[in-house]
Amino acid sequence: MSEFTHFNRQGEAIMVDVSAKAETAREAVAEGRISMSRECFEKIKEGEMGKGDVLGVARVAGIMGAKKTSELIPLCHLLNLTKVEIRFALEEETASVRAVCTVRTTGKTGVEMEALTGVQITLLTIYDMCKAVDKGMEMSDIHLCRKSGGKSGEFVRKAE
Amino acid sequence: MSEFTHFNRQGEAIMVDVSAKAETAREAVAEGRISMSRECFEKIKEGEMGKGDVLGVARVAGIMGAKKTSELIPLCHLLNLTKVEIRFALEEETASVRAVCTVRTTGKTGVEMEALTGVQITLLTIYDMCKAVDKGMEMSDIHLCRKSGGKSGEFVRKAE
Amino acid sequence: MSEFTHFNRQGEAIMVDVSAKAETAREAVAEGRISMSRECFEKIKEGEMGKGDVLGVARVAGIMGAKKTSELIPLCHLLNLTKVEIRFALEEETASVRAVCTVRTTGKTGVEMEALTGVQITLLTIYDMCKAVDKGMEMSDIHLCRKSGGKSGEFVRKAE
Amino acid sequence: MSEFTHFNRQGEAIMVDVSAKAETAREAVAEGRISMSRECFEKIKEGEMGKGDVLGVARVAGIMGAKKTSELIPLCHLLNLTKVEIRFALEEETASVRAVCTVRTTGKTGVEMEALTGVQITLLTIYDMCKAVDKGMEMSDIHLCRKSGGKSGEFVRKAE
Amino acid sequence: MSEFTHFNRQGEAIMVDVSAKAETAREAVAEGRISMSRECFEKIKEGEMGKGDVLGVARVAGIMGAKKTSELIPLCHLLNLTKVEIRFALEEETASVRAVCTVRTTGKTGVEMEALTGVQITLLTIYDMCKAVDKGMEMSDIHLCRKSGGKSGEFVRKAE
Amino acid sequence: MSEFTHFNRQGEAIMVDVSAKAETAREAVAEGRISMSRECFEKIKEGEMGKGDVLGVARVAGIMGAKKTSELIPLCHLLNLTKVEIRFALEEETASVRAVCTVRTTGKTGVEMEALTGVQITLLTIYDMCKAVDKGMEMSDIHLCRKSGGKSGEFVRKAE
């Protein structure tokens, strides 16, 4: 059975020793969604048309957030990211915005946390910019989609 | 109809002028959940018993994350928080952990973003510490529960 | 004759004691310019039309940079900014972009440094995003335009 | 014709994918100037003689600022700098201080932004420390002097 | 008997609620010492004479470090410091440098941690700059000297 | 005779050029102690038993602090740490807690500063959490125990 790796034998938190691991190409993709009122959703779409670009600001925030991951997550290793990209899908039926964050590096540990942090900061920024219109927005379905590279190899989330 | 406040008339992003607003006592409560495999959930519970305290580390990360909100969210004002508390509920049926973050300040703007950021960093830290056991964990139901203080006054999320 | 205030009598750097100063409303406006090749200038203008919004990203960076001033400038006091706004003027004749940053707070010291830092980070971000097209860009004419509030009162830069 | 590299085909800001690039030795040199009143310039020179060392503080700020580049510039990659040096030239005729920042690394992208950021934070710190004497100081002529390494190879700014 | 205040009744870490506390003038003074080889001590003294100013750099680092206290110490409240000063005493007999940090604010909590953090970062910077000459340096006698303001009032450390 | 390496020939502070150095495996171990009243010491021990885990919080702070070293120490190079571990020893006789921090990396410079910074932030956090019970605590005996890797090779502190 697998064990938590972020504790030593005494059960104390550690930043795991990855000194002996090889540097390999890594990629991770994470996504999440924020759902909102129809009114709020329509306003975000208008912004895409030119005025008040909520998603443009959120994208910048998400990229910068991904770079701050090792500062925010206590036991995370610092990695020099070689790519961060954030894409949006506007989902009409549910009046929600889906954010997908892709991160790459060449390093000794994976970039799952960076991709997830990129998603979270992106969603939080959307919330911040829209909260004057709708305080009831909800963030959900935030998970790792897939990752590759490293000893544990490929992970692909099962479709639900 | 309400308008996005984070843009000027030209549709350009701004940090809203709150110079003329009064300093009032503010509170916000936000929550969110991370669901996981039964195996992973059981391990977290064991940690609570003494070894490998995932939630203890996540709580510290969440408090520190709440303090970093204005650095992470581009148009957020800096506030001197006067209280940050993070509580957990272990939900057996769904094998999930719910995190609730309460933030207070006396200031010109509210602390909704700080409470939500506290929740997000808490959940991300749980993910990080448990991902060796379960990469399929999902974060969801992240929303503002209530807030008080300021011109817009009381907000309480409707029960679903 | 005025003296440098950031040193004590021994000539050692200090963060000046402002404990006894009153909190007053403060505003500062600073500006600066980046000049570039005609080709690069045209591309920035196209971005304004919809694709590749250099100035939108630079504006977000400048606002976030202004908030980081006390971290970057060693003897600067931390202030809770109540407004940050960055405006651009595209100057056809000189193929340059002028950035103007306005900052407000209520505090014991002024926001001149925050306005100037906002301008500098904005200009640096434009440079970064355009350097694949033109490495010869130059930043210049960066100065305080005016400031108000505090014991030293009003300052308005003389027209040249 | 060259294109902006910091956007994808949809015109959305991205942190450019440099995963496939080789790590090469990189160097960049940038410079800039701050001009001031004669009185202020004389005081800075006195500081060099022993009391109130403005340039000593500004040099430390500039080095620390260069290390923060990827935090400040949204789409900049994090690089582990292997050298940062800041030199000053006191220019009597124009009563101005010129700062020159040299940065080195071994990495997948260049250090132009780090050198320019080092210059900007240096100049801002001089402004901060001297503003009690002269609020009319101006920063100008800030540009990349030369850079080497990487696929785009050598760049040397043409003399004016 | 006094109790730890940084835990709630369940023994969970919290950022203590100071919402109801009054803002009062606060001051704290902390000190510490770094002892070194005679050779290293002599070199630091020479630096004071003009070349290689170790203490000048350490002073800047200490001031900047004091401003970062709430980022470094998990349960510390953010305070807008109104003064930070670092003084040195060169102690011939023991070949050691003593650093004294004074911090002031007007706020709801005290600045003891800021003064202590200022001392620690100052001493660490001295270590860093001198370690090529002496890796055996030791930091000691780091404590709060006195503090005033707030509900708990005056504290003065007893002479030993 | 050895020389300070953090200055150039003009005696100006620089971030030393390590471009030509090889990347080697590095390790450093540092330690330090905080002594306190018997009452305070007993409370910390109780925390270990389950409620109010001072050392658990301090350990997280120390690990995060070690990662921030290059931001805090002006002339320190950024390194991607591959391991950080903090261990405690409770020393009954002297009513003190000893913290030992071990850091590893593969890089061009050593991790002595990271290990020492980890110790200092750990001790400061203990002070913060216990200061309601004892403001007279003292931090001392903070030094490098040993380091390996790099051109200067092995260093082991002599027993006293």
Short mmCIF file of N, CA, C and O in Angstrom, two decimals, chain A residues 38-137:
data_model
loop_
_atom_site.label_atom_id
_atom_site.label_comp_id
_atom_site.label_asym_id
_atom_site.label_seq_id
_atom_site.Cartn_x
_atom_site.Cartn_y
_atom_site.Cartn_z
N ARG A 38 -26.45 33.75 -14.54
CA ARG A 38 -26.52 34.01 -15.98
C ARG A 38 -26.07 35.44 -16.30
O ARG A 38 -25.32 35.68 -17.24
N GLU A 39 -26.48 36.37 -15.47
CA GLU A 39 -26.12 37.78 -15.69
C GLU A 39 -24.60 37.96 -15.68
O GLU A 39 -24.02 38.62 -16.54
N CYS A 40 -23.99 37.36 -14.71
CA CYS A 40 -22.55 37.49 -14.55
C CYS A 40 -21.83 36.84 -15.73
O CYS A 40 -20.87 37.39 -16.27
N PHE A 41 -22.32 35.69 -16.13
CA PHE A 41 -21.73 34.97 -17.26
C PHE A 41 -21.79 35.79 -18.54
O PHE A 41 -20.83 35.86 -19.31
N GLU A 42 -22.93 36.45 -18.74
CA GLU A 42 -23.08 37.27 -19.95
C GLU A 42 -22.10 38.44 -19.95
O GLU A 42 -21.54 38.80 -20.98
N LYS A 43 -21.88 39.01 -18.77
CA LYS A 43 -20.95 40.12 -18.68
C LYS A 43 -19.51 39.68 -18.99
O LYS A 43 -18.75 40.41 -19.61
N ILE A 44 -19.15 38.50 -18.54
CA ILE A 44 -17.81 38.01 -18.85
C ILE A 44 -17.66 37.83 -20.36
O ILE A 44 -16.65 38.19 -20.95
N LYS A 45 -18.70 37.31 -20.98
CA LYS A 45 -18.64 37.13 -22.44
C LYS A 45 -18.48 38.47 -23.16
O LYS A 45 -17.72 38.58 -24.11
N GLU A 46 -19.21 39.48 -22.71
CA GLU A 46 -19.06 40.81 -23.29
C GLU A 46 -17.61 41.30 -23.18
O GLU A 46 -17.08 41.90 -24.10
N GLY A 47 -17.02 41.05 -22.05
CA GLY A 47 -15.64 41.47 -21.81
C GLY A 47 -14.73 40.88 -22.87
O GLY A 47 -13.83 41.55 -23.39
N GLU A 48 -14.98 39.64 -23.20
CA GLU A 48 -14.22 38.99 -24.26
C GLU A 48 -14.31 39.78 -25.56
O GLU A 48 -13.43 39.75 -26.39
N MET A 49 -15.44 40.48 -25.71
CA MET A 49 -15.65 41.26 -26.92
C MET A 49 -14.87 42.57 -26.90
O MET A 49 -14.89 43.33 -27.84
N GLY A 50 -14.28 42.94 -25.80
CA GLY A 50 -13.45 44.14 -25.85
C GLY A 50 -13.35 45.00 -24.60
O GLY A 50 -12.32 45.58 -24.33
N LYS A 51 -14.39 45.08 -23.82
CA LYS A 51 -14.35 45.96 -22.65
C LYS A 51 -14.41 45.13 -21.37
O LYS A 51 -15.31 44.33 -21.18
N GLY A 52 -13.46 45.36 -20.48
CA GLY A 52 -13.54 44.70 -19.19
C GLY A 52 -13.17 43.24 -19.30
O GLY A 52 -14.00 42.36 -19.05
N ASP A 53 -11.93 42.98 -19.67
CA ASP A 53 -11.50 41.63 -20.00
C ASP A 53 -11.14 40.83 -18.74
O ASP A 53 -9.99 40.68 -18.38
N VAL A 54 -12.16 40.29 -18.08
CA VAL A 54 -11.98 39.50 -16.86
C VAL A 54 -11.01 38.34 -17.09
O VAL A 54 -10.07 38.13 -16.32
N LEU A 55 -11.21 37.62 -18.17
CA LEU A 55 -10.41 36.42 -18.38
C LEU A 55 -8.96 36.75 -18.71
O LEU A 55 -8.04 36.00 -18.34
N GLY A 56 -8.73 37.87 -19.37
CA GLY A 56 -7.36 38.29 -19.65
C GLY A 56 -6.59 38.56 -18.37
O GLY A 56 -5.43 38.16 -18.23
N VAL A 57 -7.22 39.22 -17.42
CA VAL A 57 -6.56 39.48 -16.14
C VAL A 57 -6.37 38.18 -15.36
O VAL A 57 -5.30 37.94 -14.78
N ALA A 58 -7.39 37.33 -15.37
CA ALA A 58 -7.31 36.08 -14.62
C ALA A 58 -6.21 35.17 -15.17
O ALA A 58 -5.53 34.46 -14.43
N ARG A 59 -6.01 35.22 -16.48
CA ARG A 59 -4.96 34.41 -17.10
C ARG A 59 -3.58 34.84 -16.61
O ARG A 59 -2.74 34.01 -16.26
N VAL A 60 -3.35 36.15 -16.57
CA VAL A 60 -2.07 36.65 -16.07
C VAL A 60 -1.87 36.25 -14.61
O VAL A 60 -0.80 35.80 -14.19
N ALA A 61 -2.93 36.39 -13.81
CA ALA A 61 -2.84 36.01 -12.40
C ALA A 61 -2.53 34.53 -12.24
O ALA A 61 -1.73 34.15 -11.37
N GLY A 62 -3.14 33.71 -13.04
CA GLY A 62 -2.92 32.27 -12.95
C GLY A 62 -1.50 31.88 -13.30
O GLY A 62 -0.89 31.02 -12.65
N ILE A 63 -0.96 32.50 -14.34
CA ILE A 63 0.42 32.22 -14.73
C ILE A 63 1.37 32.64 -13.61
O ILE A 63 2.27 31.89 -13.22
N MET A 64 1.15 33.83 -13.06
CA MET A 64 2.01 34.29 -11.97
C MET A 64 1.83 33.43 -10.72
O MET A 64 2.79 33.17 -9.99
N GLY A 65 0.61 32.98 -10.50
CA GLY A 65 0.34 32.10 -9.35
C GLY A 65 1.07 30.78 -9.48
O GLY A 65 1.64 30.27 -8.50
N ALA A 66 1.06 30.20 -10.67
CA ALA A 66 1.75 28.92 -10.88
C ALA A 66 3.23 29.06 -10.53
O ALA A 66 3.84 28.15 -9.96
N LYS A 67 3.80 30.22 -10.86
CA LYS A 67 5.22 30.44 -10.55
C LYS A 67 5.48 30.57 -9.05
O LYS A 67 6.60 30.42 -8.60
N LYS A 68 4.44 30.85 -8.26
CA LYS A 68 4.61 31.03 -6.83
C LYS A 68 4.31 29.76 -6.02
O LYS A 68 4.31 29.77 -4.78
N THR A 69 4.05 28.65 -6.70
CA THR A 69 3.60 27.45 -6.02
C THR A 69 4.48 27.04 -4.84
O THR A 69 3.99 26.77 -3.74
N SER A 70 5.79 27.02 -5.03
CA SER A 70 6.65 26.52 -3.95
C SER A 70 6.70 27.45 -2.75
O SER A 70 7.13 27.07 -1.67
N GLU A 71 6.23 28.69 -2.94
CA GLU A 71 6.13 29.63 -1.83
C GLU A 71 4.85 29.40 -1.03
O GLU A 71 4.77 29.75 0.14
N LEU A 72 3.84 28.87 -1.71
CA LEU A 72 2.52 28.74 -1.11
C LEU A 72 2.30 27.39 -0.47
O LEU A 72 1.60 27.28 0.54
N ILE A 73 2.86 26.35 -1.07
CA ILE A 73 2.63 24.98 -0.60
C ILE A 73 3.87 24.56 0.17
O ILE A 73 4.96 24.40 -0.40
N PRO A 74 3.75 24.35 1.48
CA PRO A 74 4.93 24.26 2.34
C PRO A 74 6.00 23.26 1.92
O PRO A 74 7.18 23.56 2.02
N LEU A 75 5.61 22.08 1.44
CA LEU A 75 6.60 21.04 1.23
C LEU A 75 6.94 20.83 -0.24
O LEU A 75 7.56 19.85 -0.64
N CYS A 76 6.53 21.78 -1.06
CA CYS A 76 6.74 21.74 -2.51
C CYS A 76 8.16 22.19 -2.86
O CYS A 76 8.67 23.14 -2.28
N HIS A 77 8.78 21.50 -3.80
CA HIS A 77 10.11 21.90 -4.27
C HIS A 77 9.98 23.02 -5.30
O HIS A 77 9.04 23.05 -6.08
N LEU A 78 10.97 23.89 -5.31
CA LEU A 78 11.03 24.94 -6.33
C LEU A 78 11.45 24.33 -7.67
O LEU A 78 12.41 23.58 -7.75
N LEU A 79 10.72 24.67 -8.72
CA LEU A 79 11.04 24.20 -10.06
C LEU A 79 11.08 25.38 -11.02
O LEU A 79 10.30 26.32 -10.87
N ASN A 80 11.98 25.34 -11.98
CA ASN A 80 12.04 26.41 -12.97
C ASN A 80 11.12 26.02 -14.12
O ASN A 80 11.51 25.24 -15.01
N LEU A 81 9.91 26.53 -14.12
CA LEU A 81 8.92 26.15 -15.12
C LEU A 81 9.36 26.59 -16.51
O LEU A 81 9.88 27.69 -16.70
N THR A 82 9.16 25.72 -17.49
CA THR A 82 9.54 26.07 -18.87
C THR A 82 8.34 26.43 -19.73
O THR A 82 8.50 26.88 -20.86
N LYS A 83 7.14 26.24 -19.22
CA LYS A 83 5.93 26.66 -19.93
C LYS A 83 4.75 26.73 -18.96
O LYS A 83 4.59 25.86 -18.11
N VAL A 84 3.95 27.79 -19.08
CA VAL A 84 2.67 27.85 -18.38
C VAL A 84 1.65 28.42 -19.36
O VAL A 84 1.87 29.46 -19.95
N GLU A 85 0.55 27.70 -19.53
CA GLU A 85 -0.51 28.19 -20.42
C GLU A 85 -1.86 27.96 -19.76
O GLU A 85 -2.08 26.93 -19.13
N ILE A 86 -2.73 28.94 -19.87
CA ILE A 86 -4.07 28.82 -19.29
C ILE A 86 -5.09 29.07 -20.38
O ILE A 86 -5.06 30.10 -21.06
N ARG A 87 -5.98 28.10 -20.58
CA ARG A 87 -7.04 28.23 -21.60
C ARG A 87 -8.41 28.24 -20.91
O ARG A 87 -8.58 27.63 -19.85
N PHE A 88 -9.36 28.91 -21.52
CA PHE A 88 -10.70 28.98 -20.96
C PHE A 88 -11.72 28.35 -21.90
O PHE A 88 -11.58 28.42 -23.12
N ALA A 89 -12.74 27.76 -21.32
CA ALA A 89 -13.91 27.35 -22.10
C ALA A 89 -15.12 27.96 -21.43
O ALA A 89 -15.30 27.83 -20.21
N LEU A 90 -15.92 28.68 -22.21
CA LEU A 90 -17.16 29.28 -21.69
C LEU A 90 -18.28 28.29 -21.91
O LEU A 90 -18.59 27.96 -23.06
N GLU A 91 -18.88 27.80 -20.83
CA GLU A 91 -19.89 26.75 -20.97
C GLU A 91 -21.29 27.32 -20.77
O GLU A 91 -21.73 27.51 -19.62
N GLU A 92 -21.94 27.52 -21.88
CA GLU A 92 -23.24 28.20 -21.90
C GLU A 92 -24.28 27.56 -20.99
O GLU A 92 -24.94 28.21 -20.19
N GLU A 93 -24.42 26.26 -21.13
CA GLU A 93 -25.51 25.56 -20.42
C GLU A 93 -25.47 25.77 -18.92
O GLU A 93 -26.50 25.96 -18.27
N THR A 94 -24.26 25.70 -18.38
CA THR A 94 -24.15 25.79 -16.92
C THR A 94 -23.73 27.19 -16.47
O THR A 94 -23.52 27.40 -15.28
N ALA A 95 -23.64 28.12 -17.38
CA ALA A 95 -23.17 29.47 -17.05
C ALA A 95 -21.90 29.39 -16.21
O ALA A 95 -21.82 29.93 -15.11
N SER A 96 -20.93 28.68 -16.73
CA SER A 96 -19.68 28.54 -15.98
C SER A 96 -18.48 28.68 -16.90
O SER A 96 -18.58 28.52 -18.11
N VAL A 97 -17.36 29.04 -16.31
CA VAL A 97 -16.10 29.17 -17.03
C VAL A 97 -15.18 28.04 -16.57
O VAL A 97 -14.99 27.84 -15.37
N ARG A 98 -14.62 27.31 -17.52
CA ARG A 98 -13.67 26.26 -17.18
C ARG A 98 -12.28 26.76 -17.52
O ARG A 98 -12.06 27.32 -18.60
N ALA A 99 -11.34 26.59 -16.58
CA ALA A 99 -9.96 26.99 -16.81
C ALA A 99 -9.09 25.75 -16.84
O ALA A 99 -9.23 24.86 -15.99
N VAL A 100 -8.22 25.68 -17.84
CA VAL A 100 -7.31 24.54 -17.98
C VAL A 100 -5.89 25.08 -17.97
O VAL A 100 -5.55 25.97 -18.76
N CYS A 101 -5.06 24.56 -17.09
CA CYS A 101 -3.69 25.05 -16.96
C CYS A 101 -2.69 23.95 -17.30
O CYS A 101 -2.75 22.85 -16.73
N THR A 102 -1.78 24.25 -18.22
CA THR A 102 -0.75 23.29 -18.63
C THR A 102 0.61 23.83 -18.21
O THR A 102 0.94 24.98 -18.48
N VAL A 103 1.40 22.99 -17.54
CA VAL A 103 2.71 23.41 -17.05
C VAL A 103 3.75 22.38 -17.46
O VAL A 103 3.48 21.18 -17.46
N ARG A 104 4.94 22.86 -17.84
CA ARG A 104 6.05 21.97 -18.17
C ARG A 104 7.32 22.38 -17.44
O ARG A 104 7.54 23.56 -17.16
N THR A 105 8.18 21.41 -17.20
CA THR A 105 9.51 21.70 -16.68
C THR A 105 10.42 20.54 -17.02
O THR A 105 9.97 19.49 -17.49
N THR A 106 11.69 20.73 -16.81
CA THR A 106 12.64 19.62 -16.77
C THR A 106 13.17 19.62 -15.35
O THR A 106 13.82 20.58 -14.95
N GLY A 107 12.85 18.58 -14.59
CA GLY A 107 13.25 18.64 -13.19
C GLY A 107 13.13 17.31 -12.48
O GLY A 107 12.77 16.30 -13.09
N LYS A 108 13.41 17.34 -11.18
CA LYS A 108 13.45 16.14 -10.38
C LYS A 108 12.07 15.78 -9.79
O LYS A 108 11.89 14.70 -9.24
N THR A 109 11.13 16.72 -9.81
CA THR A 109 9.78 16.40 -9.35
C THR A 109 8.78 16.93 -10.36
O THR A 109 9.11 17.72 -11.24
N GLY A 110 7.54 16.51 -10.20
CA GLY A 110 6.51 16.83 -11.17
C GLY A 110 5.90 18.21 -10.96
O GLY A 110 6.19 18.89 -9.98
N VAL A 111 5.07 18.62 -11.90
CA VAL A 111 4.46 19.95 -11.85
C VAL A 111 2.95 19.89 -11.64
O VAL A 111 2.22 20.81 -12.02
N GLU A 112 2.47 18.82 -11.00
CA GLU A 112 1.05 18.73 -10.69
C GLU A 112 0.58 19.92 -9.85
O GLU A 112 -0.45 20.52 -10.10
N MET A 113 1.36 20.23 -8.81
CA MET A 113 0.93 21.30 -7.89
C MET A 113 0.92 22.65 -8.59
O MET A 113 0.07 23.49 -8.33
N GLU A 114 1.88 22.85 -9.51
CA GLU A 114 1.93 24.11 -10.23
C GLU A 114 0.71 24.26 -11.13
O GLU A 114 0.13 25.35 -11.23
N ALA A 115 0.30 23.18 -11.78
CA ALA A 115 -0.87 23.25 -12.66
C ALA A 115 -2.14 23.51 -11.83
O ALA A 115 -2.99 24.33 -12.20
N LEU A 116 -2.25 22.82 -10.71
CA LEU A 116 -3.43 23.02 -9.85
C LEU A 116 -3.46 24.42 -9.24
O LEU A 116 -4.52 25.05 -9.15
N THR A 117 -2.30 24.91 -8.82
CA THR A 117 -2.25 26.25 -8.24
C THR A 117 -2.59 27.29 -9.30
O THR A 117 -3.31 28.26 -9.03
N GLY A 118 -2.10 27.07 -10.52
CA GLY A 118 -2.46 27.97 -11.62
C GLY A 118 -3.97 28.05 -11.81
O GLY A 118 -4.54 29.13 -11.99
N VAL A 119 -4.63 26.90 -11.75
CA VAL A 119 -6.09 26.88 -11.88
C VAL A 119 -6.76 27.64 -10.73
O VAL A 119 -7.65 28.48 -10.95
N GLN A 120 -6.31 27.37 -9.53
CA GLN A 120 -6.97 27.98 -8.35
C GLN A 120 -6.85 29.50 -8.35
O GLN A 120 -7.81 30.22 -8.06
N ILE A 121 -5.68 30.01 -8.66
CA ILE A 121 -5.50 31.47 -8.65
C ILE A 121 -6.28 32.10 -9.80
O ILE A 121 -6.85 33.18 -9.67
N THR A 122 -6.36 31.40 -10.92
CA THR A 122 -7.18 31.88 -12.03
C THR A 122 -8.65 32.00 -11.62
O THR A 122 -9.29 33.04 -11.84
N LEU A 123 -9.16 30.96 -10.99
CA LEU A 123 -10.57 30.97 -10.58
C LEU A 123 -10.83 32.03 -9.51
O LEU A 123 -11.84 32.75 -9.55
N LEU A 124 -9.91 32.15 -8.56
CA LEU A 124 -10.07 33.15 -7.51
C LEU A 124 -10.10 34.57 -8.10
O LEU A 124 -10.84 35.43 -7.64
N THR A 125 -9.29 34.79 -9.12
CA THR A 125 -9.25 36.12 -9.74
C THR A 125 -10.56 36.41 -10.47
O THR A 125 -11.06 37.54 -10.43
N ILE A 126 -11.12 35.39 -11.12
CA ILE A 126 -12.44 35.59 -11.74
C ILE A 126 -13.46 35.95 -10.66
O ILE A 126 -14.24 36.90 -10.80
N TYR A 127 -13.42 35.21 -9.57
CA TYR A 127 -14.35 35.51 -8.46
C TYR A 127 -14.19 36.97 -8.03
O TYR A 127 -15.17 37.72 -7.89
N ASP A 128 -12.94 37.38 -7.81
CA ASP A 128 -12.68 38.73 -7.32
C ASP A 128 -13.25 39.79 -8.26
O ASP A 128 -13.87 40.77 -7.82
N MET A 129 -13.06 39.59 -9.54
CA MET A 129 -13.46 40.63 -10.50
C MET A 129 -14.97 40.67 -10.72
O MET A 129 -15.51 41.66 -11.20
N CYS A 130 -15.64 39.58 -10.39
CA CYS A 130 -17.08 39.48 -10.65
C CYS A 130 -17.92 39.58 -9.39
O CYS A 130 -19.16 39.57 -9.47
N LYS A 131 -17.30 39.69 -8.23
CA LYS A 131 -18.09 39.55 -7.01
C LYS A 131 -19.04 40.71 -6.75
O LYS A 131 -19.96 40.57 -5.95
N ALA A 132 -18.82 41.85 -7.40
CA ALA A 132 -19.78 42.95 -7.24
C ALA A 132 -21.10 42.59 -7.91
O ALA A 132 -22.16 43.09 -7.53
N VAL A 133 -21.05 41.68 -8.86
CA VAL A 133 -22.26 41.25 -9.59
C VAL A 133 -22.87 39.99 -8.97
O VAL A 133 -24.08 39.84 -8.90
N ASP A 134 -22.02 39.09 -8.50
CA ASP A 134 -22.52 37.80 -7.99
C ASP A 134 -21.58 37.27 -6.91
O ASP A 134 -20.48 36.81 -7.21
N LYS A 135 -22.03 37.30 -5.66
CA LYS A 135 -21.20 36.76 -4.57
C LYS A 135 -21.42 35.26 -4.38
O LYS A 135 -20.74 34.63 -3.58
N GLY A 136 -22.39 34.71 -5.10
CA GLY A 136 -22.72 33.30 -4.90
C GLY A 136 -21.98 32.34 -5.82
O GLY A 136 -22.26 31.14 -5.82
N MET A 137 -21.01 32.86 -6.58
CA MET A 137 -20.26 31.98 -7.49
C MET A 137 -19.62 30.81 -6.73
O MET A 137 -19.26 30.94 -5.57
#
